mmCIF file of C-alpha atoms in Angstrom:
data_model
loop_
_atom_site.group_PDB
_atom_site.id
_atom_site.type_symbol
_atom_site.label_atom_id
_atom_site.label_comp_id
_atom_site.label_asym_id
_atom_site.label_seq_id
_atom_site.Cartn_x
_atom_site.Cartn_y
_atom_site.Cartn_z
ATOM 1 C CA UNK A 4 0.000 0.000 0.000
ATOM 2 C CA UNK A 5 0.706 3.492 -0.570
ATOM 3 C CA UNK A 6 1.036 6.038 2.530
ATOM 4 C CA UNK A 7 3.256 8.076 4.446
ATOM 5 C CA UNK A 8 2.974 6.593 7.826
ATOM 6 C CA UNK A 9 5.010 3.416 9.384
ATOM 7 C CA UNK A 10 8.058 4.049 7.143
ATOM 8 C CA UNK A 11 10.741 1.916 8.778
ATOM 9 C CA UNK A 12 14.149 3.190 7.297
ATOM 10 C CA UNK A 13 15.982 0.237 9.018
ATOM 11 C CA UNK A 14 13.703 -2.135 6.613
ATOM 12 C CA UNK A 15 12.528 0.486 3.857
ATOM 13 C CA UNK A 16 9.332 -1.020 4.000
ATOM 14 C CA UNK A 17 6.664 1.581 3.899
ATOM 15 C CA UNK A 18 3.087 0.313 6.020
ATOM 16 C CA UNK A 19 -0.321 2.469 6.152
ATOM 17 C CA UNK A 20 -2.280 0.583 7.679
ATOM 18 C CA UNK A 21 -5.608 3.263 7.959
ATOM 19 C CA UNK A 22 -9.163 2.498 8.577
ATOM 20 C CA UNK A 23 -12.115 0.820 10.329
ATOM 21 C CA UNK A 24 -13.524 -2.791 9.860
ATOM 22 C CA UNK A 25 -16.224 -4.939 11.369
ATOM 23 C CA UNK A 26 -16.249 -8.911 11.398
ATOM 24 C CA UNK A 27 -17.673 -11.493 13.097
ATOM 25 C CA UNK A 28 -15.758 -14.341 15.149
ATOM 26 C CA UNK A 29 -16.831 -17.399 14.235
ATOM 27 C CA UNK A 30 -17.229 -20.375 16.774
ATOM 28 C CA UNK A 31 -13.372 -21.438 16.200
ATOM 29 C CA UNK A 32 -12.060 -18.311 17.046
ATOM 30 C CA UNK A 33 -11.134 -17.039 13.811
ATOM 31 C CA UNK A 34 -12.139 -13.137 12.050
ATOM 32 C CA UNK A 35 -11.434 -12.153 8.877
ATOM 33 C CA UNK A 36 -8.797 -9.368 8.597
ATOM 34 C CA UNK A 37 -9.868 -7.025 5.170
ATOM 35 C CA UNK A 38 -8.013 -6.979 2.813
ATOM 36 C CA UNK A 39 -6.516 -3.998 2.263
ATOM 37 C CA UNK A 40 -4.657 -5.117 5.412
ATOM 38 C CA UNK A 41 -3.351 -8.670 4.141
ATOM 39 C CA UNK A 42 -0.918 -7.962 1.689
ATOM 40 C CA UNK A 43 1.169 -5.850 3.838
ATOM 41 C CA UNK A 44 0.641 -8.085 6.813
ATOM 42 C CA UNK A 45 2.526 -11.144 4.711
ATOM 43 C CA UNK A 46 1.862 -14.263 4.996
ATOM 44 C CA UNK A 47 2.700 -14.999 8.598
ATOM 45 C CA UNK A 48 2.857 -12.113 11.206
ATOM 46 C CA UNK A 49 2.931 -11.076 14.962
ATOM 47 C CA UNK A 50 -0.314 -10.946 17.357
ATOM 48 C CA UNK A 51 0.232 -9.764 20.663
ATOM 49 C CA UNK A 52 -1.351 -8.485 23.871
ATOM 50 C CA UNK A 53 -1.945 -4.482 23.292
ATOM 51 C CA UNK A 54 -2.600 -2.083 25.592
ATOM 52 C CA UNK A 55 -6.396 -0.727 26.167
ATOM 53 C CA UNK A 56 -7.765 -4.877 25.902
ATOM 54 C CA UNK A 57 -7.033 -5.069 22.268
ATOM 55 C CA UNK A 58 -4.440 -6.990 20.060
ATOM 56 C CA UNK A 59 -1.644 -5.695 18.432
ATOM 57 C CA UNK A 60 -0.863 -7.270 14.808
ATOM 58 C CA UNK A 61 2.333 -6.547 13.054
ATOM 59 C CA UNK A 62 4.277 -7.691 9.794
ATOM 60 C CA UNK A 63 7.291 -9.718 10.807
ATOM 61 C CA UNK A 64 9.641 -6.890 9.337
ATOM 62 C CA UNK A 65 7.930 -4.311 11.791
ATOM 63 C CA UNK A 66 8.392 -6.721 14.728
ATOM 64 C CA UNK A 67 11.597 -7.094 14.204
ATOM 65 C CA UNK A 68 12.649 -3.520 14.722
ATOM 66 C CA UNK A 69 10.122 -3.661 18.201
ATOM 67 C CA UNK A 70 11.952 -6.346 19.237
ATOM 68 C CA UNK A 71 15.440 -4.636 19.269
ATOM 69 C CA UNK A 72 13.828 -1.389 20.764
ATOM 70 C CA UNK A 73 12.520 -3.609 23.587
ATOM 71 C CA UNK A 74 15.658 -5.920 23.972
ATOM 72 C CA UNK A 75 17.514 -2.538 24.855
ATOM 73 C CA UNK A 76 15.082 -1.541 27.915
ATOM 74 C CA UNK A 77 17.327 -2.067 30.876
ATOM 75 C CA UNK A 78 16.692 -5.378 32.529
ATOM 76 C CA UNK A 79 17.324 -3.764 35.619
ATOM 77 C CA UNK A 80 14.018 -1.642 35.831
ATOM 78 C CA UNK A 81 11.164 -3.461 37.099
ATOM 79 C CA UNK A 82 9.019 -1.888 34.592
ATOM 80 C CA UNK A 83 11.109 -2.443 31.905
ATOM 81 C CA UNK A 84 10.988 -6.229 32.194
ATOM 82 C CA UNK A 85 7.106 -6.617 32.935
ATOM 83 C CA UNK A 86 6.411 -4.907 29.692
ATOM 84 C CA UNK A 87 8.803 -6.670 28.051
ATOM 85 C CA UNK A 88 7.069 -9.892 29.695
ATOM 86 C CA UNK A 89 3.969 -9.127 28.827
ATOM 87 C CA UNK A 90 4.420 -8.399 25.469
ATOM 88 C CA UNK A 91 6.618 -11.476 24.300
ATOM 89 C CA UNK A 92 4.606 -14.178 26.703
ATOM 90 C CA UNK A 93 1.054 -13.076 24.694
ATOM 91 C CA UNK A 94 2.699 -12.831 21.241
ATOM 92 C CA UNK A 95 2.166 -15.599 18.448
ATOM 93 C CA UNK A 96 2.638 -16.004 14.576
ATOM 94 C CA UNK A 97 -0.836 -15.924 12.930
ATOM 95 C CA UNK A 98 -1.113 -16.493 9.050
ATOM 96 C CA UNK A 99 -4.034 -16.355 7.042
ATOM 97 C CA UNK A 100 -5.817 -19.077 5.714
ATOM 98 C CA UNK A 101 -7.778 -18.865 2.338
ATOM 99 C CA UNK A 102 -10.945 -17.185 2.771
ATOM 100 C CA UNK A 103 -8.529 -14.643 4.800
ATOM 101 C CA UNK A 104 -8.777 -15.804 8.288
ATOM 102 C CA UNK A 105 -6.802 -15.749 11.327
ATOM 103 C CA UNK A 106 -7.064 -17.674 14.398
ATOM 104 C CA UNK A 107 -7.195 -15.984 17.652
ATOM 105 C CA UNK A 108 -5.754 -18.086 20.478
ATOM 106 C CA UNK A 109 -7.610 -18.370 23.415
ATOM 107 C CA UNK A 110 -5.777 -16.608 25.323
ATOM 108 C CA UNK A 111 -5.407 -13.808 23.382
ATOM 109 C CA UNK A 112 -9.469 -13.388 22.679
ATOM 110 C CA UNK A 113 -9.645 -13.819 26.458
ATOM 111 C CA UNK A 114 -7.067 -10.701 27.336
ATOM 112 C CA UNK A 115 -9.165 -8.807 24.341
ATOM 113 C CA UNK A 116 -12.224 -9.921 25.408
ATOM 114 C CA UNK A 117 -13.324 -11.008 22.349
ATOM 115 C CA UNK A 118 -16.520 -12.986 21.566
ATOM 116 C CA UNK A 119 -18.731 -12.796 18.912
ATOM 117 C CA UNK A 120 -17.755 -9.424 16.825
ATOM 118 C CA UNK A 121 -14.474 -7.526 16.334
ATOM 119 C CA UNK A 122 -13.514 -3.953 15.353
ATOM 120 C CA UNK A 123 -10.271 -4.281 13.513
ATOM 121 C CA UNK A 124 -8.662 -1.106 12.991
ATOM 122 C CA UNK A 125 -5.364 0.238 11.244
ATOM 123 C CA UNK A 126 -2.988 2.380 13.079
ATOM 124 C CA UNK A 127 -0.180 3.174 10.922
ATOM 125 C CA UNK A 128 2.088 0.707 11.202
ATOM 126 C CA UNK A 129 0.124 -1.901 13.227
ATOM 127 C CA UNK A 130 -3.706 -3.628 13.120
ATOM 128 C CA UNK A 131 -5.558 -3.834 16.231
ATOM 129 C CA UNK A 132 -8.332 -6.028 16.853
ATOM 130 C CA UNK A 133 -10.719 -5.070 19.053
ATOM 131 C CA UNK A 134 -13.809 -6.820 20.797
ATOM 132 C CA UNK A 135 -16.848 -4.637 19.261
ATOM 133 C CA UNK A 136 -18.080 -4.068 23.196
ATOM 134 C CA UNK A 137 -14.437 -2.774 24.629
ATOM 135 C CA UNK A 138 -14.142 -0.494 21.491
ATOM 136 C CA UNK A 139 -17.501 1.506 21.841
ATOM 137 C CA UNK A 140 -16.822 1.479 25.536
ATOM 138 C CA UNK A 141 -13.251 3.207 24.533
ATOM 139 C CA UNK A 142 -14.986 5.522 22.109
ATOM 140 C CA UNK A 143 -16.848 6.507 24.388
ATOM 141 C CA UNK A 144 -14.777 7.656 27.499
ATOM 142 C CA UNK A 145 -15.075 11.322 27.991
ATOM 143 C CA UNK A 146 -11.160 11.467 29.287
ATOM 144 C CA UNK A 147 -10.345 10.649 25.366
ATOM 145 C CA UNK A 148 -12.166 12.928 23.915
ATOM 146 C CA UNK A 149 -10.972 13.873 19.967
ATOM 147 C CA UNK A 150 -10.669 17.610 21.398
ATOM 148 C CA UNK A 151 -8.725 16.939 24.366
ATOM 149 C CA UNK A 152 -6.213 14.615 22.822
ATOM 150 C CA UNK A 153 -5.540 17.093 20.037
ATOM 151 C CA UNK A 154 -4.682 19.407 22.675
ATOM 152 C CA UNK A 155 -2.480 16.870 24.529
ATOM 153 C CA UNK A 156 -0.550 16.447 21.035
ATOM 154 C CA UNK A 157 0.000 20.026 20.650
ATOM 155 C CA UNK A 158 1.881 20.037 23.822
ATOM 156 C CA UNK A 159 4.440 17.482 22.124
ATOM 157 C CA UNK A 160 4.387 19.301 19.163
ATOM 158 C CA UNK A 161 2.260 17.515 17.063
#
């Protein structure tokens, strides 16, 4: 795809991964992901644990450079190493099967909640999958507000 977010220099790959899907789960645990999404996803990539009760998805080559940022967080912080914990112990290679599939593990719909419909979104240079319930409940939460996170990013400059 096209875009100007999730350039990785280290790789040169270029991912935009932009929009908002909704899917069903069927009763093995699988959703589709949409296809604008799969080609730049590859044929096997990362799902994790993400922050908020959702899943992050990555393409391996974006992993990768994760990975080295979180291999050089100090083991000697506390904090450092439950991230780090919690983020390799939940991850898994998914792949798509033909009708464009992937399975969830259990564990994984259980940390996202997930049950019967998903809200798979792109964010740059990841997919998250959300359960349908935990993502209107995050929509609507008056603390993230589109108005007062704009403001928020101005104060970093953005």
């Amino acid at each position: 795809m096209e875009g100007s977010g999730g350039y990785t220099p280290e790789s040169g790959v270029e991912y935009m991964f932009i929009g908002e899907y909704q899917h069903s789960i069927d009763k093995k645990g699988r959703v589709i992901i949409p296809s604008k999404f799969r080609e730049d996803l590859g044929e096997t990539f990362i799902i994790t644990k993400g922050l908020d009760n959702c899943l992050f998805v990555y393409p391996l080559e974006e992993w990768k450079i994760l990975e080295e940022k979180l291999k050089s967080l100090p083991l000697t912080r506390r904090d450092a190493r439950a991230f780090v914990r919690f983020f390799f112990a939940g991850a898994t290679e998914g792949s798509l099967d033909k009708q464009g599939r992937v399975l969830i593990p259990g564990n994984l719909r259980e940390h996202s909640r997930l049950k019967s419909e998903a809200v798979i979104i792109g964010v740059s240079n990841r997919v998250e999958i959300w359960s349908k319930d935990e993502w209107n409940k995050y929509n609507k939460n008056d603390d993230l507000s589109y108005e007062s996170i704009a403001e928020k990013m101005a104060e970093l400059g953005i």
